[in-house]
Every structure is written in C-alpha cells, then in structure tokens.
XYZ file of C-alpha atoms in Angstrom:
393
model
C 124.208 -46.308 -134.097
C 120.709 -47.197 -132.902
C 119.846 -45.862 -129.449
C 117.368 -47.577 -127.136
C 114.882 -45.446 -125.209
C 112.855 -46.106 -122.056
C 109.792 -43.881 -121.644
C 108.575 -43.216 -118.110
C 105.092 -41.827 -118.691
C 104.591 -43.443 -122.086
C 100.819 -42.885 -122.247
C 100.920 -39.145 -121.526
C 101.323 -36.222 -123.924
C 105.131 -36.135 -123.676
C 105.242 -39.899 -124.092
C 103.128 -39.599 -127.223
C 105.408 -36.927 -128.709
C 108.455 -39.030 -127.894
C 106.971 -42.112 -129.533
C 106.137 -40.148 -132.671
C 109.727 -38.917 -132.987
C 111.010 -42.465 -132.493
C 108.609 -43.744 -135.160
C 109.939 -41.110 -137.583
C 113.514 -42.300 -137.000
C 113.415 -46.112 -136.816
C 116.968 -46.445 -138.099
C 118.289 -44.386 -135.168
C 115.905 -45.111 -132.276
C 113.992 -47.992 -130.690
C 111.994 -48.426 -127.475
C 113.332 -50.616 -124.679
C 110.776 -50.053 -121.917
C 107.528 -48.220 -121.226
C 105.833 -47.129 -118.000
C 102.370 -45.764 -117.236
C 100.509 -44.847 -114.087
C 97.127 -46.525 -114.538
C 96.396 -46.762 -118.281
C 96.730 -50.503 -118.837
C 95.087 -50.623 -122.308
C 97.232 -47.737 -123.549
C 100.410 -49.201 -122.080
C 99.772 -52.662 -123.496
C 99.004 -51.259 -126.931
C 102.183 -49.162 -126.938
C 104.312 -52.069 -125.715
C 102.981 -54.366 -128.446
C 103.225 -51.764 -131.235
C 106.779 -50.733 -130.371
C 108.147 -54.154 -129.469
C 109.169 -52.966 -126.001
C 111.160 -55.405 -123.895
C 109.496 -54.425 -120.602
C 106.284 -52.687 -119.524
C 105.442 -51.457 -116.023
C 102.231 -50.080 -114.527
C 102.684 -47.965 -111.402
C 99.428 -49.061 -109.757
C 100.183 -52.506 -108.326
C 96.474 -53.377 -108.136
C 96.463 -53.483 -111.956
C 99.043 -56.275 -112.199
C 96.495 -58.859 -113.291
C 94.949 -56.580 -115.877
C 98.373 -55.847 -117.402
C 99.252 -59.555 -117.409
C 96.067 -60.337 -119.325
C 96.580 -57.429 -121.748
C 100.093 -58.638 -122.636
C 99.308 -62.367 -122.684
C 101.093 -64.103 -125.548
C 103.255 -61.089 -126.417
C 106.436 -62.277 -124.737
C 106.881 -58.800 -123.227
C 108.172 -58.830 -119.655
C 105.981 -56.787 -117.328
C 105.427 -55.773 -113.738
C 103.341 -53.571 -111.479
C 103.987 -51.266 -108.561
C 106.936 -49.230 -107.328
C 109.515 -51.970 -107.815
C 108.456 -52.485 -111.438
C 108.722 -48.763 -112.208
C 112.208 -48.644 -110.698
C 113.147 -51.757 -112.679
C 112.065 -49.978 -115.851
C 114.070 -46.896 -114.903
C 117.195 -49.039 -114.488
C 116.552 -51.087 -117.644
C 119.499 -51.201 -120.022
C 118.933 -48.332 -122.446
C 120.777 -45.299 -123.757
C 118.127 -42.667 -123.028
C 115.415 -42.467 -120.390
C 112.575 -40.024 -120.986
C 111.374 -38.988 -117.539
C 107.798 -37.848 -118.110
C 105.835 -39.208 -115.143
C 103.638 -36.364 -113.936
C 104.201 -34.749 -110.552
C 106.299 -35.686 -107.533
C 105.475 -39.317 -108.324
C 108.224 -39.146 -110.945
C 110.995 -38.157 -108.533
C 112.103 -41.611 -107.422
C 112.115 -43.009 -110.965
C 114.065 -40.021 -112.262
C 116.689 -40.532 -109.580
C 116.904 -44.249 -110.421
C 117.438 -43.353 -114.083
C 120.669 -41.516 -113.296
C 123.200 -44.187 -114.198
C 126.759 -43.843 -115.566
C 126.765 -42.780 -119.201
C 122.972 -42.499 -119.267
C 121.132 -39.615 -120.909
C 117.982 -38.578 -119.032
C 115.584 -36.450 -121.083
C 113.793 -34.638 -118.281
C 110.159 -33.625 -118.664
C 109.323 -34.217 -115.002
C 110.032 -30.722 -113.664
C 108.932 -31.760 -110.182
C 112.132 -33.792 -109.791
C 114.111 -30.554 -109.747
C 111.432 -28.591 -107.885
C 111.383 -31.117 -105.044
C 115.054 -32.088 -104.937
C 116.936 -30.020 -107.489
C 120.302 -29.895 -105.747
C 120.239 -33.627 -104.938
C 119.263 -34.660 -108.478
C 121.884 -32.488 -110.161
C 124.560 -33.630 -107.697
C 123.744 -37.296 -108.318
C 123.902 -36.816 -112.086
C 127.335 -35.236 -111.737
C 128.499 -37.890 -109.293
C 127.664 -40.875 -111.502
C 128.337 -39.293 -114.891
C 124.767 -39.137 -116.149
C 123.645 -36.355 -118.458
C 120.375 -34.469 -118.020
C 118.835 -32.928 -121.131
C 115.732 -30.757 -120.651
C 112.661 -31.923 -122.545
C 110.347 -29.089 -121.497
C 110.159 -26.818 -124.549
C 111.250 -23.685 -122.680
C 114.231 -25.272 -120.958
C 115.219 -27.108 -124.103
C 115.244 -23.815 -126.016
C 117.415 -22.218 -123.332
C 119.752 -25.213 -123.355
C 120.198 -24.987 -127.121
C 120.706 -21.228 -127.072
C 123.294 -21.439 -124.301
C 125.388 -23.970 -126.170
C 128.949 -24.097 -124.882
C 128.749 -20.728 -123.111
C 129.657 -20.911 -119.407
C 127.102 -20.049 -116.739
C 129.293 -17.069 -115.845
C 128.400 -15.507 -119.213
C 124.688 -15.372 -118.308
C 123.081 -12.277 -116.874
C 119.621 -13.848 -116.785
C 117.293 -16.278 -118.515
C 113.697 -15.643 -119.496
C 111.079 -18.352 -119.927
C 107.971 -17.571 -121.920
C 104.407 -18.486 -120.974
C 101.348 -18.640 -123.193
C 99.215 -17.026 -120.496
C 96.852 -19.983 -120.740
C 93.110 -19.701 -121.320
C 92.736 -16.844 -118.796
C 95.386 -14.438 -120.121
C 92.861 -11.668 -120.808
C 90.314 -12.535 -118.095
C 89.580 -10.333 -115.105
C 90.565 -11.496 -111.624
C 86.907 -11.998 -110.725
C 86.248 -14.140 -113.789
C 89.380 -16.227 -113.195
C 88.372 -16.831 -109.576
C 85.074 -18.367 -110.702
C 86.498 -20.458 -113.582
C 85.213 -24.002 -114.027
C 87.399 -27.069 -114.661
C 86.167 -27.146 -118.261
C 87.300 -23.556 -118.826
C 90.655 -24.124 -117.138
C 91.310 -27.229 -119.236
C 90.881 -25.334 -122.520
C 94.551 -24.549 -123.194
C 95.012 -22.395 -126.320
C 98.159 -24.084 -127.687
C 98.814 -27.549 -126.266
C 96.891 -30.774 -125.598
C 98.321 -31.931 -122.269
C 97.330 -33.878 -119.190
C 94.739 -32.400 -116.841
C 97.109 -31.483 -114.015
C 99.649 -29.574 -116.105
C 96.831 -27.866 -118.019
C 95.326 -26.549 -114.783
C 98.802 -25.428 -113.704
C 99.123 -23.554 -116.994
C 95.799 -21.832 -116.371
C 96.903 -20.679 -112.901
C 100.486 -20.037 -114.145
C 101.800 -22.252 -111.361
C 103.365 -24.335 -114.119
C 105.556 -21.423 -115.136
C 106.549 -20.889 -111.524
C 107.598 -24.532 -111.244
C 109.537 -24.148 -114.480
C 111.408 -21.165 -113.029
C 112.529 -23.333 -110.119
C 113.494 -26.087 -112.561
C 115.577 -23.656 -114.631
C 117.303 -22.319 -111.544
C 118.672 -25.799 -110.709
C 119.126 -27.048 -114.259
C 121.382 -24.161 -115.231
C 122.907 -23.431 -111.835
C 121.491 -19.911 -111.565
C 120.417 -17.737 -108.669
C 116.697 -17.086 -108.111
C 117.168 -13.499 -109.288
C 118.530 -14.700 -112.647
C 115.328 -16.293 -113.993
C 112.124 -14.542 -114.987
C 108.994 -14.881 -117.140
C 107.402 -13.095 -120.072
C 103.911 -13.893 -121.330
C 104.087 -14.666 -125.051
C 100.751 -16.032 -126.324
C 102.055 -17.111 -129.759
C 104.602 -19.481 -128.114
C 107.109 -19.054 -130.936
C 109.901 -17.779 -128.709
C 110.335 -20.374 -125.949
C 113.203 -18.833 -124.046
C 115.691 -15.964 -124.018
C 119.249 -15.919 -122.736
C 120.438 -12.474 -121.686
C 124.222 -12.392 -121.705
C 126.474 -10.196 -119.585
C 127.608 -8.160 -122.599
C 124.051 -7.020 -123.391
C 123.331 -9.443 -126.209
C 120.154 -11.540 -126.163
C 119.652 -14.872 -127.933
C 116.245 -16.457 -128.455
C 115.252 -20.102 -128.797
C 112.430 -20.305 -131.338
C 110.296 -23.122 -132.730
C 106.713 -23.980 -133.538
C 104.766 -24.864 -130.359
C 105.196 -28.620 -130.692
C 106.681 -30.900 -128.013
C 108.183 -33.087 -130.732
C 110.790 -30.397 -131.432
C 112.271 -30.641 -127.923
C 111.855 -34.432 -127.934
C 113.792 -34.716 -131.198
C 116.627 -32.618 -129.804
C 116.922 -34.786 -126.694
C 116.674 -38.069 -128.591
C 119.240 -36.885 -131.100
C 121.609 -36.291 -128.151
C 124.651 -34.729 -129.878
C 123.267 -34.919 -133.395
C 120.149 -33.713 -135.176
C 117.236 -35.832 -136.336
C 115.294 -34.956 -139.467
C 111.805 -33.547 -138.923
C 108.808 -33.291 -141.274
C 108.458 -29.975 -143.115
C 105.342 -29.087 -141.097
C 107.474 -28.786 -137.975
C 109.699 -26.037 -139.363
C 109.117 -22.445 -138.324
C 108.174 -19.914 -141.004
C 108.353 -16.481 -139.384
C 106.758 -14.844 -142.415
C 103.495 -16.627 -141.652
C 103.486 -15.945 -137.908
C 101.188 -13.395 -136.348
C 102.898 -10.405 -134.710
C 104.800 -11.627 -131.672
C 103.527 -10.173 -128.395
C 105.356 -10.068 -125.051
C 103.853 -8.987 -121.735
C 104.850 -8.909 -118.090
C 102.872 -11.451 -116.025
C 100.189 -10.018 -113.763
C 100.849 -11.473 -110.316
C 97.605 -10.052 -108.954
C 95.520 -12.059 -111.401
C 97.885 -15.037 -111.252
C 99.047 -15.247 -107.629
C 100.260 -18.844 -108.040
C 103.216 -17.587 -110.070
C 104.122 -15.176 -107.288
C 103.938 -17.994 -104.722
C 106.338 -20.103 -106.768
C 108.742 -17.203 -107.150
C 108.654 -16.640 -103.392
C 109.323 -20.328 -102.710
C 112.249 -20.249 -105.120
C 113.710 -17.220 -103.348
C 113.197 -18.829 -99.934
C 114.851 -22.078 -101.008
C 115.320 -24.989 -98.646
C 112.223 -27.179 -98.497
C 109.899 -24.399 -99.692
C 109.698 -25.498 -103.376
C 108.875 -29.089 -102.397
C 106.173 -27.880 -99.996
C 104.719 -25.593 -102.659
C 104.591 -28.409 -105.213
C 102.934 -30.916 -102.882
C 100.280 -28.444 -101.758
C 99.575 -27.500 -105.359
C 99.166 -31.117 -106.496
C 96.574 -31.760 -103.786
C 94.806 -28.459 -104.485
C 94.607 -29.091 -108.241
C 93.181 -32.566 -107.656
C 90.551 -31.052 -105.353
C 89.638 -28.460 -108.000
C 89.293 -31.098 -110.711
C 87.064 -33.067 -108.318
C 84.969 -29.873 -107.902
C 85.684 -29.746 -104.173
C 87.188 -26.238 -104.293
C 86.819 -23.264 -106.664
C 89.687 -22.081 -108.879
C 90.606 -19.156 -106.605
C 91.180 -21.628 -103.768
C 94.120 -23.331 -105.503
C 96.634 -20.521 -104.804
C 94.875 -19.635 -101.526
C 95.280 -23.179 -100.237
C 98.886 -23.405 -101.417
C 99.698 -20.096 -99.723
C 98.151 -21.290 -96.463
C 100.187 -24.501 -96.475
C 103.415 -22.682 -97.339
C 102.815 -20.207 -94.517
C 102.043 -23.007 -92.072
C 104.997 -25.239 -92.995
C 107.497 -22.638 -94.139
C 108.490 -21.379 -90.691
C 110.075 -24.676 -89.720
C 113.365 -23.815 -91.403
C 113.617 -27.195 -93.123
C 116.672 -27.607 -95.299
C 116.650 -28.611 -98.940
C 116.429 -32.417 -99.184
C 119.746 -34.180 -99.698
C 118.195 -37.335 -101.133
C 114.962 -38.792 -102.475
C 113.801 -40.108 -99.094
C 114.079 -36.661 -97.513
C 112.245 -35.068 -100.444
C 109.416 -37.602 -100.198
C 109.117 -36.980 -96.444
C 108.711 -33.246 -97.063
C 106.240 -33.979 -99.851
C 104.100 -36.276 -97.680
C 104.062 -33.852 -94.762
C 102.897 -31.011 -97.027
C 100.189 -33.215 -98.569
C 98.912 -34.114 -95.111
C 98.802 -30.445 -94.140
C 96.929 -29.582 -97.336
C 94.348 -32.308 -96.829
C 93.871 -31.217 -93.232
C 93.120 -27.665 -94.369
C 90.773 -28.986 -97.034
C 88.842 -30.938 -94.408
C 88.146 -27.719 -92.497
C 85.831 -26.621 -95.311
C 86.856 -22.967 -95.596
C 88.110 -23.472 -99.173
C 85.133 -25.563 -100.284
C 82.791 -24.745 -103.138
C 79.762 -22.871 -101.808
C-alpha cells in the first residue's frame, strides 16, 4: 500500500533526508504536502518535483512570492499560520514534523489525528509541552515515532519491552566541533567555528546547539517524555564516531545498542516504513570492520555548561524546560548575529532560567499555555540582551 507523507520543514536537512528516502521508494511512498518557513524557491521547487497537493509558507508576507512561484502548477498553496495548520491536518498517512524550534509546536499538535503517524524531528514540541503532546497522541490514537537518530535508535532497541524493564537510557553525542577545545577557546569561538560540525550538515540553529551541547540536553528532555522515564533515567555519553546512537540499559544488567552509520536517512526510513522495513542503498549499511575504534567519554559540564543547564531544567520540571528552550533560541540567534560571544549563550540562558524559574509555573497543559511560557521567556531574554552585559566587546 502506498503511504502519503506531509513534510513540515521540507526545505531543511531532515526534510531533505525524508525526500530522498521517499524518492528511493516511489512504489511505497508519495508526498501529499510540504511546508517551509521562508524558503519560497526551495518550497516551490520541491512541490513541483514531488507533485505535492499543497504547499505552505509560514511567513505570510511571502504569499505573493509563493503564488508566483507555483503559477500554472495546479498546486494548492497558502501562507501564514493558518496555511501551516492546514498542511498539518491535510489528509495523509504520515506527517514528518521537522520545523525547527518552538515554532513547530503548534503544527506538531495539529498533526496528531486519529490513526496518524507523526515522525517527530521537532524535539522542541516535547521540550516545551511534552506531557501535553504525549497525552493528546494517546487521547486521539495517533502514533509518535522518533525521527531524531538517537531516539530512533533507542525506540528500535526497546522494541516491545515495557518501560518497567528499563533501568536507564543513554544518548550519544558527537561532542561537536569543540570536543577537544579548552574552555577558554570555546568561550571565544566564532560563528564560523561553531557551525563546522564534524559529522552532519544541519541548519544553523541546531548546529550551534550541537557545538554548545544544548542540543543533547534538549534531546534528554525529549527522551524523558517520549519513553515515559524519570529525569534520573536518561544520560549522555560523548561518542565522536556516531556509530552507536543510543544504549538501553535493562534492569537485569544487559545493555543493547542501536547502531547505524551517521545518516539521517536511516531514521527517516524506519519512520516512513512504519511497521515494515524499506530497502536502503548499500552505502547506508554499517560495516564495523571498517570503523575506527569506538570511543566513549563522559561529557564535561564545565566546558559545556549548556548541557548542565538542560539537565537541571529537566530535573526541575514544570515550565523550566520551555523557559530554557525559549531563552536558548533567542541567545543562539543573537550569537549568529554577532551580538553576543559564544560563552554568553549559556550565561544568558542561565540568567533567564534563574529569573523566571522561581515563579513555580506548572508544566503547560496545552499549546496555548506552552506558547505563553515561551513568549514570556523570550521577552525576558531580549530584555537582558538590551542591558548590554552579554554583548560582544
């Protein structure tokens, strides 16, 4: 049976990997809808090449540009929030949720429809409103499959085992471009240096998060909700080869590893295959005999304080993860705009978390509550930025 797929974030790195897997399996998969944030030329090209039924651009000011780009194609299209939500609710079997950041939360929630499979690459949906998202999926009978490589590996390793069989789960991290750098050198890193990820070609925001290791902290929070674990049951190992993506430590002392080449198409193929397996090209198969020795290290929270901040927010619970994420998104944007140095990203996030964390705000019960927390934290972060104490000197 041919399954139809809607890709939220079609022009990003996850969207590209998803499209490549679909192109390799035309007898099993086809694209129903595509969404992008601001890349009109990329979105129009993808919509035309794939024969998508509907295309949406999140920036409503680009409506005219998208209309012109799709003129004569017969492809329905729209712009703005309503168009993105229309795409999320479009009739399809699988929705790939890959919009970057908290901006993807509302669309992810709208994708949770009865019988729907949501391949989740937008970790912020669970960071900002994990309990609400998982509860809604259960309530309506939607199925969430993790598309992040680490969570996908853990999901596959766990199989039919109950959560009660798990002692802990371990996510691996590459260590990013600064794995061997001193704290002083990391503090002074430039955007160009932080964007030089050793293993993956990703969007700017997630690449900066990988350099600071905030990304791995967000993934810990994601795993905690995705698998229904306590904060003390998830941890991180630095593994620069990125062959082992996750480890499940069972109560009886056994450990199972999820392994694959570092290629997002592996996780995408698993999600798109749903309960079956899609064929992959030979180049995507792992040959352990040709791998370098596999190295595992404990993360250094002194050199990578962002990871420690995320772990603290996870332990605190409530609104803390959503506050952490919002502050980090604003801080990363400021770093990429060269308004603050690299060391100021975790420093700014810590200041916002300390300022907003004492309010005792509960975990959001719905999308509206999560977005309120997110907006408040962004306002606080921008206010601190305007004071100038984190600015580049």
